[in-house]
PDB file of C-alpha atoms in Angstrom:
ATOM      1  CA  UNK A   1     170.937  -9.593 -99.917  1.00 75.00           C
ATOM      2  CA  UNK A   2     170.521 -12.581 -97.741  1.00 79.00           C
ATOM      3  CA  UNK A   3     170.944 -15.181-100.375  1.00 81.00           C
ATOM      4  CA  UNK A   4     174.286 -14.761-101.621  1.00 82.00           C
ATOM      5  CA  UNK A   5     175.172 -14.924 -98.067  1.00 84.00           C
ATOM      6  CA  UNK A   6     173.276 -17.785 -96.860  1.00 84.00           C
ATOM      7  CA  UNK A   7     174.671 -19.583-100.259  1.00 82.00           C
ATOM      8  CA  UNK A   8     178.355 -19.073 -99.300  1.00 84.00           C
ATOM      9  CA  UNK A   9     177.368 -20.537 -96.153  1.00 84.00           C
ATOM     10  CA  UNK A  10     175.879 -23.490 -96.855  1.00 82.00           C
ATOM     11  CA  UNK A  11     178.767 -23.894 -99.749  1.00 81.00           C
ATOM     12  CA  UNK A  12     181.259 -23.727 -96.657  1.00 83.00           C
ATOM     13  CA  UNK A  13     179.098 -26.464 -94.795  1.00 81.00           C
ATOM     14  CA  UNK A  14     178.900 -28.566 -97.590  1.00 78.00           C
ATOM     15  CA  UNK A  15     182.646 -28.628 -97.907  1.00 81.00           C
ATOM     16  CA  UNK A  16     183.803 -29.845 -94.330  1.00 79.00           C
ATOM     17  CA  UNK A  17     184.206 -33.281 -93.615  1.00 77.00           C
ATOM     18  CA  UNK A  18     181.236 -33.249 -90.846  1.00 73.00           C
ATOM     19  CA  UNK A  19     178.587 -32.030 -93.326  1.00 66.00           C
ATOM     20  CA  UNK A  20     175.528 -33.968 -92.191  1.00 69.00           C
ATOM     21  CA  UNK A  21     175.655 -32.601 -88.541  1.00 76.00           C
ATOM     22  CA  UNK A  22     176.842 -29.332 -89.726  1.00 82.00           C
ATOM     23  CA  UNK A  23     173.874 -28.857 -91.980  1.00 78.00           C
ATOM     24  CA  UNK A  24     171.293 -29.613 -89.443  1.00 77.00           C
ATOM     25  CA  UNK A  25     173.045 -27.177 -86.987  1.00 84.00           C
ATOM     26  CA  UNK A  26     173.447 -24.352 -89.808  1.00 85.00           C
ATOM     27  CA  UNK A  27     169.985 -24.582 -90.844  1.00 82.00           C
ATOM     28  CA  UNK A  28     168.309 -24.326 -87.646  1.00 84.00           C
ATOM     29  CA  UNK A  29     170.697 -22.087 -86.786  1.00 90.00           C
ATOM     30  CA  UNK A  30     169.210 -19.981 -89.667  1.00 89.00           C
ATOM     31  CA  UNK A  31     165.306 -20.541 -88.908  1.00 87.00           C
ATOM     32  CA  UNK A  32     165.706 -19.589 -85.609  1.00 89.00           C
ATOM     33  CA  UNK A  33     167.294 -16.429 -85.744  1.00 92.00           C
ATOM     34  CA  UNK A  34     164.370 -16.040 -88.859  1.00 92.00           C
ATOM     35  CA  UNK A  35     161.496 -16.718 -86.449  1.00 89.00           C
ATOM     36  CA  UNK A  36     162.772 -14.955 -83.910  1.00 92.00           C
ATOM     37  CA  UNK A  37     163.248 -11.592 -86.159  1.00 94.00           C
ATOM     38  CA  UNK A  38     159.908 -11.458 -87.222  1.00 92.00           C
ATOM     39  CA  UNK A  39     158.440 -12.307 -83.663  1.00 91.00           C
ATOM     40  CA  UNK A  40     160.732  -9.105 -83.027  1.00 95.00           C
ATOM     41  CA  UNK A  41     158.800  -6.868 -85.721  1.00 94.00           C
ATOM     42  CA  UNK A  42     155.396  -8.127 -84.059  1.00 91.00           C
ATOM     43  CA  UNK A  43     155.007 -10.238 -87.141  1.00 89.00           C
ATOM     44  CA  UNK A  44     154.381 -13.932 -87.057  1.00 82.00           C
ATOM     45  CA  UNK A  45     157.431 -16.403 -86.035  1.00 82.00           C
ATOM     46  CA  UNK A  46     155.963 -19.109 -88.724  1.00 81.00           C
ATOM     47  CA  UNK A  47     156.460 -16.041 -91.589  1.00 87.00           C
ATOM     48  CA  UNK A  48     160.296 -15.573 -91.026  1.00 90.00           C
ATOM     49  CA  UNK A  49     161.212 -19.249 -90.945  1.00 85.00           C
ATOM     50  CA  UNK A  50     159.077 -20.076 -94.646  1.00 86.00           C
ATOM     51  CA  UNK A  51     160.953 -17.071 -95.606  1.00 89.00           C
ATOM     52  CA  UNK A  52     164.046 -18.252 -94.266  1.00 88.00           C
ATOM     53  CA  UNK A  53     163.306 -21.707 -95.916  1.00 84.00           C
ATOM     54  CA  UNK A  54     162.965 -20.126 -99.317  1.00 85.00           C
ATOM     55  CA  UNK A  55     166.609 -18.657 -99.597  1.00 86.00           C
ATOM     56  CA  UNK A  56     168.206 -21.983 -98.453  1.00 84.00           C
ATOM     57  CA  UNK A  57     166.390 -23.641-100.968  1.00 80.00           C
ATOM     58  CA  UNK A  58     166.802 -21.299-103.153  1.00 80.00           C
ATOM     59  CA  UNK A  59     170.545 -20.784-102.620  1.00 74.00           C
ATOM     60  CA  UNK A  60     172.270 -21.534-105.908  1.00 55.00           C
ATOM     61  CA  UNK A  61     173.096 -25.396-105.668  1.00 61.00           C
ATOM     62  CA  UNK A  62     173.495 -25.831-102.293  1.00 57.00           C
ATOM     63  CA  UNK A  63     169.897 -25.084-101.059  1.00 49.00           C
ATOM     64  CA  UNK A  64     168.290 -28.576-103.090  1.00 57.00           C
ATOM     65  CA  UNK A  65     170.605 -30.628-100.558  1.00 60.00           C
ATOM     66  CA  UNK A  66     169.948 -29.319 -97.635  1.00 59.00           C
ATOM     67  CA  UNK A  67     166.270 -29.983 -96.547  1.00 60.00           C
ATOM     68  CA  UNK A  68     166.102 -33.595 -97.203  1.00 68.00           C
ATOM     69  CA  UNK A  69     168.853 -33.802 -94.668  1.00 68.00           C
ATOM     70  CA  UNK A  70     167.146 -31.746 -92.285  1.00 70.00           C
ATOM     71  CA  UNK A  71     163.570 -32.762 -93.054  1.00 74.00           C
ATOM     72  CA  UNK A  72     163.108 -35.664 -90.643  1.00 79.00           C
ATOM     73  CA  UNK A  73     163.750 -33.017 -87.664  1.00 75.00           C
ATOM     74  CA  UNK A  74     162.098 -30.014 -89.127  1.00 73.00           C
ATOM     75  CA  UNK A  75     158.598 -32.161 -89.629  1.00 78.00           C
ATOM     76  CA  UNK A  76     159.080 -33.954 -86.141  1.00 82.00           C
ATOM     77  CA  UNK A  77     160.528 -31.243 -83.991  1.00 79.00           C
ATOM     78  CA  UNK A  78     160.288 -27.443 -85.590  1.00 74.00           C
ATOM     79  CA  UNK A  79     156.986 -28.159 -87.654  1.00 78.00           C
ATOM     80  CA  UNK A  80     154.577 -28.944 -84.943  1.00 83.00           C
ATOM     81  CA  UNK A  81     155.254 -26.115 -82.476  1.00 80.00           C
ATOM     82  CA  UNK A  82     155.247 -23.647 -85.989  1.00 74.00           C
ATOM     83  CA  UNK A  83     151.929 -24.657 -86.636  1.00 78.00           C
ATOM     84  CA  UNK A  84     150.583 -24.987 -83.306  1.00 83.00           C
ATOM     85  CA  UNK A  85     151.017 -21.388 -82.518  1.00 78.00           C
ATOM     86  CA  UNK A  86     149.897 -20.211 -85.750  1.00 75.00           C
ATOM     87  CA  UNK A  87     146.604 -22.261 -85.422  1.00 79.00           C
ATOM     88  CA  UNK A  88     146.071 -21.472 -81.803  1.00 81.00           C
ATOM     89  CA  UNK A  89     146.393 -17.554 -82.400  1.00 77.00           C
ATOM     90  CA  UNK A  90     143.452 -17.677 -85.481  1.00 76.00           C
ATOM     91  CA  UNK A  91     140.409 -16.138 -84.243  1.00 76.00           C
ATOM     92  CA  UNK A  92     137.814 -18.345 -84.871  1.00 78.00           C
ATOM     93  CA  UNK A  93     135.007 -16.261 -84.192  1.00 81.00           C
ATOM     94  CA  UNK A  94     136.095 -13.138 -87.124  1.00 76.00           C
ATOM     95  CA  UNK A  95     133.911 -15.416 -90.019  1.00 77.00           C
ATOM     96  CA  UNK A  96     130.823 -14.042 -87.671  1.00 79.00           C
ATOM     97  CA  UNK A  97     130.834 -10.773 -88.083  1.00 79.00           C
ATOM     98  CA  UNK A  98     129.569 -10.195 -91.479  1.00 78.00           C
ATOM     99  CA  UNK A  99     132.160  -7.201 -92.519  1.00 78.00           C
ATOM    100  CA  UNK A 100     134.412  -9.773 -92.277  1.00 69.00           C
ATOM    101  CA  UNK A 101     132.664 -12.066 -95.344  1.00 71.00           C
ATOM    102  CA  UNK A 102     132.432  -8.749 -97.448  1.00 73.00           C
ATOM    103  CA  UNK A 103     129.918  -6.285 -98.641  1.00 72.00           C
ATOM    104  CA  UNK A 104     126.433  -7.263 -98.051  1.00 58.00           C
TER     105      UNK A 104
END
């Protein structure tokens, strides 16, 4: 449901004259909505933006374009908070308990 959508999007942004800006804004403008929907569902953040990432790259012949445009500021700026979080919410201390490592 979401990719023809996001494909007719990112067909419009890759049409206008101001595409490289445009495509920067559009796709954060889609991860962060993304993130922020499954933070909503009491899911993790990280989850709806690689979900999010997957339709715009796999958006029929747009997506391929759009993250090496956007990849400088998605590995400098949105990457590093992403993973942050995720690593700083793992509970370290679960491999201890041995139901955790299985039967035995």
């Amino acid at each position: 449901m979401a990719r023809p959508l996001i494909g007719r999007l990112l067909g419009l942004v890759q049409r206008s004259k101001n595409s490289g800006d445009l495509r920067a804004a559009t796709v954060v403008g889609l991860l962060g909505p993304a993130a922020t929907g499954t933070h909503a569902l009491q899911m993790e953040p990280l989850l709806g933006a690689f979900l999010c990432a997957i339709v715009i790259g796999s958006a029929a012949g747009t997506g391929r374009r759009f993250p090496s445009t956007v990849r400088p500021f998605i590995m400098a700026v949105l990457a590093r908070p992403f993973l942050a979080t995720a690593g700083l919410q793992a509970d370290l201390s679960a491999p201890a308990v041995p139901s955790v490592l299985g039967p035995g």
